[in-house]
Amino acid sequence: MKVDNKHYHSIWREASGDVSFIDQAQLPHSFEIKTLSTLAQAATAIEQMNVRGAPCIGATAAFGVAFAMQEDPSDPNLGAAIDRLKQTRPTAVNLFWALEQMRTALESIAPAARAEAAFKQAEVICMDDIKTCKRIGEHGLSLIREVAEKKGRVNVLTHCNAGALACVDWGTALAPLYLAHEAGIDIHVWVDETRPRNQGAFLTAWELGAAGIPHTVITDNAGGHLMQQGLVDLCIVGADRTTRGGDVANKIGTYLKALAAMDNHVPFYVAFPFSTIDWDIRDSTQIIIEEREASEVTHVRGLTARGQLETVCITAPGSPAANYGFDITPARLITGLITERGITHASETGLLKLYPERAHAN
Ligand code: MRU
């Protein structure tokens, strides 16, 4: 992604060996690059959502394992580091996928060689994610092009942030939009604010603005109305975990958008890489839905008129709040899944057409 004409990834290894990342908890009010140098820092950055978004969480965790190997490359410490990182966030399967990639790459090599191999493997995860997301974008672009050829301007609705920040670059749901914009297609994006943490208003709007893509931030409840008015041509969202049968866990509120899209005959697509598919889960009720602190619901952070960042309480004193981070959109509400291997039906058959090597697993 470009910020002030400089290209950034969400997380990267510096020539010095340090690992830098864009601190997403400070955006859009301040663009800050921070550095990680320990396992504990990587784990905290994921927990506190300084890095967030399924593929970005996976990449950060991979670097976390590498830091642990720098300190102590023994077998017990490899296991302990992976266990610690697994505790950070429960829903996005990319975290667990990346940690298993690290375990596989490291457990068969001598401890003395592990730190270097771990950093290399973490960088491979990052570089592969960039290529994968670009391919997702190319497949998704075909859908946008089809609408553009029929009617000119294409209005896309997206939820949360499934952009470059959420991955290493490009994003999943936003990758087709970046490519459409580059191809000169007239697109406009409806950006759900995505309470409680406002990833849409804070991050997606910031990314699209930096890329010069026309967009409008809307309240989370506005999408249904816009669809009824014929103002949405296509919904594209990301995913944190997709089951073998094509059900999708994504940011809370995704399900309601899919229901509204179905009722209004608006195509609803979910974009994600192979690392988001949990081939072990058939029943989406098995997916652990993260519940975060109530204060994320009761309080909102923003800039005051004097330009000061403040957090204010928006609820009646003493009212309890519940904070479910994700919901499940059943496959039946999804028009199609956009992956790096192409677009497919949201079903086990559809996924296996793209990933036939998984036919016998499970
Ligand atoms: O809680 P977050 O901000 O990590 O949730 C992120 C999402 O739900 C994204 O839509 C999802 O990770 C897809 S990222 C390409």
Coordinates of C-alpha atoms and ligand atoms in Angstrom, one line a residue:
M1 CA 0.0 0.0 0.0
K2 CA 1.2 3.5 -0.7
V3 CA 1.3 6.1 2.1
D4 CA 2.5 9.5 1.1
N5 CA 4.1 8.0 -2.1
K6 CA 6.0 5.4 -0.2
H7 CA 5.2 1.7 -0.5
Y8 CA 4.5 -0.1 2.8
H9 CA 3.6 -3.6 3.9
S10 CA 1.6 -4.0 7.1
I11 CA 4.6 -5.9 8.6
W12 CA 8.1 -6.5 7.3
R13 CA 11.7 -7.3 8.3
E14 CA 14.1 -4.5 8.1
A15 CA 17.6 -4.9 6.6
S16 CA 18.9 -4.6 10.2
G17 CA 16.9 -7.7 11.2
D18 CA 14.2 -5.8 13.2
V19 CA 10.6 -6.4 12.4
S20 CA 8.5 -3.3 11.8
F21 CA 4.8 -2.9 11.5
I22 CA 2.1 -0.3 10.9
D23 CA 0.4 0.3 14.3
Q24 CA -3.2 -0.1 13.3
A25 CA -4.5 0.9 16.7
Q26 CA -3.3 4.5 16.0
L27 CA -4.9 4.9 12.6
P28 CA -6.4 7.0 11.0
H29 CA -5.3 9.7 13.4
S30 CA -1.7 9.0 13.4
F31 CA 0.5 6.8 11.1
E32 CA 3.1 5.2 13.3
I33 CA 5.7 2.5 12.5
K34 CA 6.6 0.4 15.5
T35 CA 9.2 -2.3 16.1
L36 CA 8.9 -5.8 17.5
S37 CA 11.9 -7.6 18.9
T38 CA 10.4 -10.3 21.3
L39 CA 7.8 -13.0 21.4
A40 CA 6.0 -11.2 24.1
Q41 CA 5.8 -8.0 22.0
A42 CA 4.4 -9.9 19.0
A43 CA 1.8 -11.6 21.2
T44 CA 0.7 -8.4 22.8
A45 CA 0.5 -6.6 19.4
I46 CA -1.9 -9.3 18.3
E47 CA -4.0 -9.2 21.5
Q48 CA -4.2 -5.5 21.6
M49 CA -4.9 -5.3 17.9
N50 CA -2.0 -3.1 17.0
V51 CA -1.9 -5.7 14.2
R52 CA -5.2 -7.3 13.1
G53 CA -6.9 -8.9 10.2
A54 CA -6.5 -12.7 9.7
P55 CA -3.4 -12.9 7.4
C56 CA -1.6 -10.1 9.2
I57 CA -2.2 -11.8 12.5
G58 CA -0.6 -15.0 11.0
A59 CA 2.4 -13.2 9.7
T60 CA 3.0 -11.4 13.1
A61 CA 2.7 -14.7 14.9
A62 CA 5.3 -16.2 12.6
F63 CA 7.8 -13.5 13.5
G64 CA 6.9 -14.1 17.2
V65 CA 8.1 -17.7 16.8
A66 CA 11.3 -16.4 15.2
F67 CA 12.0 -14.1 18.1
A68 CA 11.5 -17.0 20.5
M69 CA 14.0 -19.0 18.5
Q70 CA 16.5 -16.2 18.8
E71 CA 16.2 -16.4 22.6
D72 CA 16.1 -20.1 23.0
P73 CA 15.8 -22.5 20.0
S74 CA 15.2 -25.6 22.1
D75 CA 12.2 -27.9 21.4
P76 CA 10.4 -27.0 24.6
N77 CA 10.7 -23.3 23.8
L78 CA 9.4 -23.8 20.3
G79 CA 6.4 -25.5 21.7
A80 CA 5.9 -22.9 24.4
A81 CA 6.2 -20.0 21.9
I82 CA 3.6 -21.6 19.6
D83 CA 1.3 -22.3 22.6
R84 CA 1.6 -18.7 23.8
L85 CA 0.8 -17.3 20.4
K86 CA -2.2 -19.6 20.0
Q87 CA -3.7 -17.9 23.0
T88 CA -3.8 -14.4 21.5
R89 CA -6.9 -14.5 19.4
P90 CA -9.3 -17.5 18.8
T91 CA -11.3 -16.9 15.6
A92 CA -9.0 -16.3 12.6
V93 CA -7.6 -19.6 11.5
N94 CA -4.7 -18.0 9.7
L95 CA -3.0 -17.6 13.1
F96 CA -3.1 -21.4 13.7
W97 CA -2.1 -22.1 10.1
A98 CA 0.9 -19.8 10.3
L99 CA 2.0 -21.4 13.6
E100 CA 1.8 -24.9 12.2
Q101 CA 3.8 -23.7 9.2
M102 CA 6.5 -22.5 11.6
R103 CA 6.4 -25.7 13.6
T104 CA 6.8 -27.9 10.5
A105 CA 9.6 -25.8 9.1
L106 CA 11.6 -25.8 12.4
E107 CA 11.1 -29.0 14.3
S108 CA 13.2 -31.1 12.0
I109 CA 16.2 -28.8 12.0
A110 CA 18.9 -28.5 14.5
P111 CA 18.2 -25.9 17.2
A112 CA 21.3 -23.9 16.3
A113 CA 19.9 -23.2 12.8
R114 CA 16.4 -22.5 14.0
A115 CA 16.4 -18.7 14.5
E116 CA 17.7 -18.0 11.0
A117 CA 15.3 -20.5 9.4
A118 CA 12.4 -19.1 11.4
F119 CA 12.9 -15.6 10.2
K120 CA 13.3 -16.9 6.6
Q121 CA 10.0 -18.9 7.0
A122 CA 8.2 -15.9 8.4
E123 CA 9.3 -13.8 5.4
V124 CA 8.2 -16.6 3.1
I125 CA 4.7 -16.4 4.7
C126 CA 4.7 -12.7 4.2
M127 CA 5.8 -12.8 0.5
D128 CA 3.4 -15.6 -0.3
D129 CA 0.6 -13.7 1.2
I130 CA 1.3 -10.8 -1.0
K131 CA 1.2 -12.9 -4.2
T132 CA -1.9 -14.8 -3.0
C133 CA -3.8 -11.6 -2.3
K134 CA -2.9 -10.1 -5.7
R135 CA -4.3 -13.2 -7.3
I136 CA -7.5 -12.9 -5.2
G137 CA -7.7 -9.4 -6.6
E138 CA -7.3 -10.5 -10.2
H139 CA -10.1 -13.0 -9.8
G140 CA -12.4 -10.5 -8.0
L141 CA -11.6 -7.9 -10.7
S142 CA -13.5 -10.0 -13.2
L143 CA -16.7 -9.6 -11.2
I144 CA -16.3 -5.8 -11.0
R145 CA -15.5 -5.6 -14.7
E146 CA -18.7 -7.4 -15.5
V147 CA -20.8 -4.9 -13.6
A148 CA -18.9 -2.0 -15.0
E149 CA -19.5 -3.2 -18.6
K150 CA -23.2 -3.3 -18.0
K151 CA -23.7 -0.1 -16.0
G152 CA -20.6 2.1 -15.7
R153 CA -20.0 3.1 -12.1
V154 CA -19.8 0.1 -9.7
N155 CA -20.9 0.5 -6.1
V156 CA -19.4 -2.1 -3.8
L157 CA -20.2 -2.5 -0.1
T158 CA -17.6 -3.9 2.3
H159 CA -17.5 -4.6 6.0
C160 CA -14.7 -4.3 8.5
N161 CA -11.2 -4.0 7.0
A162 CA -10.1 -6.7 4.6
G163 CA -7.5 -4.5 3.0
A164 CA -3.7 -4.3 2.8
L165 CA -3.5 -3.6 6.5
A166 CA -5.3 -6.8 7.3
C167 CA -2.9 -8.8 5.2
V168 CA 0.7 -8.0 4.3
D169 CA -0.3 -6.0 1.2
W170 CA -3.3 -5.7 -1.3
G171 CA -5.9 -7.3 1.1
T172 CA -8.6 -9.8 0.2
A173 CA -11.9 -8.0 -0.2
L174 CA -10.2 -4.8 -1.2
A175 CA -7.6 -6.3 -3.6
P176 CA -10.2 -6.4 -6.5
L177 CA -11.1 -2.8 -5.8
Y178 CA -7.4 -1.7 -5.9
L179 CA -7.0 -3.4 -9.3
A180 CA -10.3 -2.1 -10.6
H181 CA -9.2 1.4 -9.7
E182 CA -5.8 0.9 -11.4
A183 CA -7.7 -0.4 -14.5
G184 CA -9.6 2.8 -14.7
I185 CA -13.0 1.3 -13.7
D186 CA -15.3 3.8 -12.0
I187 CA -15.8 2.3 -8.6
H188 CA -17.3 3.7 -5.4
V189 CA -17.1 1.9 -2.1
W190 CA -19.7 1.9 0.8
V191 CA -17.6 1.4 3.9
D192 CA -19.5 0.0 6.9
E193 CA -18.1 1.8 10.0
T194 CA -17.9 -1.6 11.7
R195 CA -18.6 -1.0 15.4
P196 CA -17.3 -1.5 18.0
R197 CA -13.7 -1.0 16.9
N198 CA -14.6 0.9 13.7
Q199 CA -12.2 -0.9 11.4
G200 CA -14.2 0.3 8.4
A201 CA -14.3 4.0 9.4
F202 CA -10.8 4.0 10.8
L203 CA -8.9 1.6 8.5
T204 CA -10.8 0.8 5.3
A205 CA -11.6 4.5 4.7
W206 CA -8.0 5.4 5.4
E207 CA -6.7 2.8 3.0
L208 CA -9.1 3.7 0.2
G209 CA -8.4 7.4 0.8
A210 CA -4.7 6.9 0.5
A211 CA -5.3 5.0 -2.8
G212 CA -7.6 7.8 -4.1
I213 CA -10.6 5.4 -4.4
P214 CA -14.0 7.1 -4.0
H215 CA -15.8 5.9 -0.9
T216 CA -18.4 6.8 1.6
V217 CA -18.5 5.7 5.3
I218 CA -21.9 4.5 6.4
T219 CA -23.3 3.4 9.7
D220 CA -23.5 -0.3 10.2
N221 CA -27.2 -0.2 9.8
A222 CA -27.4 1.6 6.5
G223 CA -26.5 -1.2 4.1
G224 CA -29.9 -2.8 3.9
H225 CA -31.5 0.6 3.0
L226 CA -28.9 1.2 0.4
M227 CA -29.5 -2.2 -1.1
Q228 CA -33.3 -1.6 -1.2
Q229 CA -32.6 1.7 -3.1
G230 CA -30.5 -0.1 -5.7
L231 CA -27.3 1.6 -4.6
V232 CA -25.2 -1.5 -4.1
D233 CA -24.1 -3.6 -7.0
L234 CA -21.9 -6.0 -5.1
C235 CA -20.9 -6.8 -1.6
I236 CA -17.4 -8.1 -1.0
V237 CA -16.1 -9.0 2.5
G238 CA -13.2 -10.9 3.9
A239 CA -13.1 -13.9 6.2
D240 CA -11.4 -15.1 9.3
R241 CA -12.3 -18.7 9.0
T242 CA -14.1 -20.6 6.3
T243 CA -15.4 -24.1 7.0
R244 CA -15.1 -27.0 4.7
G245 CA -18.7 -26.5 3.7
G246 CA -18.2 -22.8 2.8
D247 CA -19.7 -21.1 5.9
V248 CA -17.8 -18.0 6.8
A249 CA -16.8 -16.4 10.1
N250 CA -16.1 -12.8 9.7
K251 CA -16.4 -9.5 11.6
I252 CA -19.6 -9.2 13.6
G253 CA -22.4 -7.8 11.3
T254 CA -21.3 -9.6 8.2
Y255 CA -24.2 -12.0 8.5
L256 CA -26.8 -9.2 8.6
K257 CA -25.3 -7.8 5.4
A258 CA -25.5 -11.2 3.7
L259 CA -29.2 -11.4 4.7
A260 CA -30.0 -8.0 3.3
A261 CA -28.1 -8.8 0.2
M262 CA -30.0 -12.1 -0.4
D263 CA -33.3 -10.2 0.2
N264 CA -32.4 -7.6 -2.4
H265 CA -30.7 -9.9 -5.0
V266 CA -27.4 -8.2 -4.5
P267 CA -24.5 -10.6 -5.1
F268 CA -22.6 -11.3 -1.9
Y269 CA -19.0 -12.5 -2.3
V270 CA -16.4 -13.5 0.3
A271 CA -12.7 -13.1 -0.5
F272 CA -10.0 -15.1 1.3
P273 CA -6.7 -17.0 0.8
F274 CA -6.3 -20.8 1.2
S275 CA -4.9 -20.2 4.7
T276 CA -8.4 -19.0 5.9
I277 CA -10.0 -22.4 5.1
D278 CA -10.4 -24.7 8.1
W279 CA -10.6 -28.1 6.4
D280 CA -11.1 -29.7 9.8
I281 CA -14.4 -27.9 10.5
R282 CA -17.7 -28.9 8.9
D283 CA -20.0 -27.5 11.6
S284 CA -19.5 -23.8 11.9
T285 CA -20.9 -23.8 15.4
Q286 CA -17.5 -25.2 16.4
I287 CA -15.8 -21.9 15.5
I288 CA -14.9 -20.0 18.6
I289 CA -16.3 -16.5 18.4
E290 CA -14.0 -14.1 20.1
E291 CA -15.6 -12.0 22.9
R292 CA -13.7 -8.9 23.7
E293 CA -13.9 -6.3 26.5
A294 CA -17.2 -4.5 27.0
S295 CA -15.3 -1.2 27.1
E296 CA -14.9 -1.4 23.3
V297 CA -18.7 -1.1 23.1
T298 CA -19.3 1.4 25.8
H299 CA -16.4 3.7 24.8
V300 CA -15.4 5.3 21.5
R301 CA -12.1 6.9 20.6
G302 CA -11.8 9.9 18.3
L303 CA -10.4 13.4 17.7
T304 CA -11.9 16.3 19.5
A305 CA -12.5 19.6 17.8
R306 CA -9.2 20.7 19.3
G307 CA -7.5 17.8 17.5
Q308 CA -6.9 15.8 20.7
L309 CA -7.4 12.1 20.7
E310 CA -9.9 11.2 23.4
T311 CA -11.9 8.2 24.5
V312 CA -15.4 8.9 25.6
C313 CA -18.2 6.8 27.1
I314 CA -21.4 6.6 25.0
T315 CA -23.6 4.4 27.1
A316 CA -25.8 5.1 30.1
P317 CA -23.9 4.7 33.3
G318 CA -23.9 1.2 34.6
S319 CA -25.4 -0.4 31.5
P320 CA -23.6 -3.7 30.8
A321 CA -22.4 -4.4 27.2
A322 CA -21.6 -7.5 25.3
N323 CA -18.9 -7.6 22.6
Y324 CA -19.0 -10.4 20.2
G325 CA -16.3 -10.0 17.6
F326 CA -17.4 -12.3 14.8
D327 CA -20.5 -14.0 13.3
I328 CA -21.1 -16.8 10.9
T329 CA -22.5 -16.2 7.5
P330 CA -24.0 -19.5 6.2
A331 CA -22.9 -20.7 2.8
R332 CA -26.5 -20.5 1.5
L333 CA -26.3 -16.7 1.8
I334 CA -23.1 -16.4 -0.2
T335 CA -23.0 -15.9 -3.9
G336 CA -19.4 -17.0 -4.3
L337 CA -16.0 -17.4 -2.7
I338 CA -13.1 -15.5 -4.3
T339 CA -9.8 -17.2 -3.6
E340 CA -6.3 -17.1 -5.2
R341 CA -7.3 -20.1 -7.3
G342 CA -10.5 -18.6 -8.7
I343 CA -14.1 -18.0 -7.8
T344 CA -16.3 -20.9 -6.6
H345 CA -19.6 -21.9 -5.1
A346 CA -19.8 -21.7 -1.3
S347 CA -19.9 -25.4 -0.6
E348 CA -17.6 -28.3 0.0
T349 CA -17.9 -29.3 -3.7
G350 CA -17.1 -25.8 -4.7
L351 CA -14.0 -25.6 -2.5
L352 CA -12.8 -29.0 -3.5
K353 CA -13.0 -28.0 -7.2
L354 CA -10.3 -25.4 -6.4
Y355 CA -8.4 -27.5 -3.8
P356 CA -8.8 -31.1 -5.1
E357 CA -5.8 -32.1 -2.9
R358 CA -8.0 -31.7 0.1
A359 CA -10.6 -34.2 -1.1
H360 CA -9.2 -37.0 1.0
A361 CA -8.3 -35.0 4.1
N362 CA -11.0 -35.7 6.7
Ligands
MRU1 O1 -11.0 -8.2 14.6 P1 -10.3 -8.0 13.3 O2 -10.1 -6.6 12.9 O3 -8.9 -8.8 13.3 O4 -11.2 -8.7 12.2 C1 -10.9 -8.6 10.9 C2 -11.9 -9.1 10.0 O5 -12.9 -9.6 10.4 C3 -11.5 -9.1 8.5 O6 -12.7 -9.0 7.8 C4 -10.9 -10.5 8.2 O7 -9.8 -10.7 9.1 C5 -10.5 -10.6 6.8 S1 -8.9 -9.9 6.6 C6 -8.3 -10.0 5.1

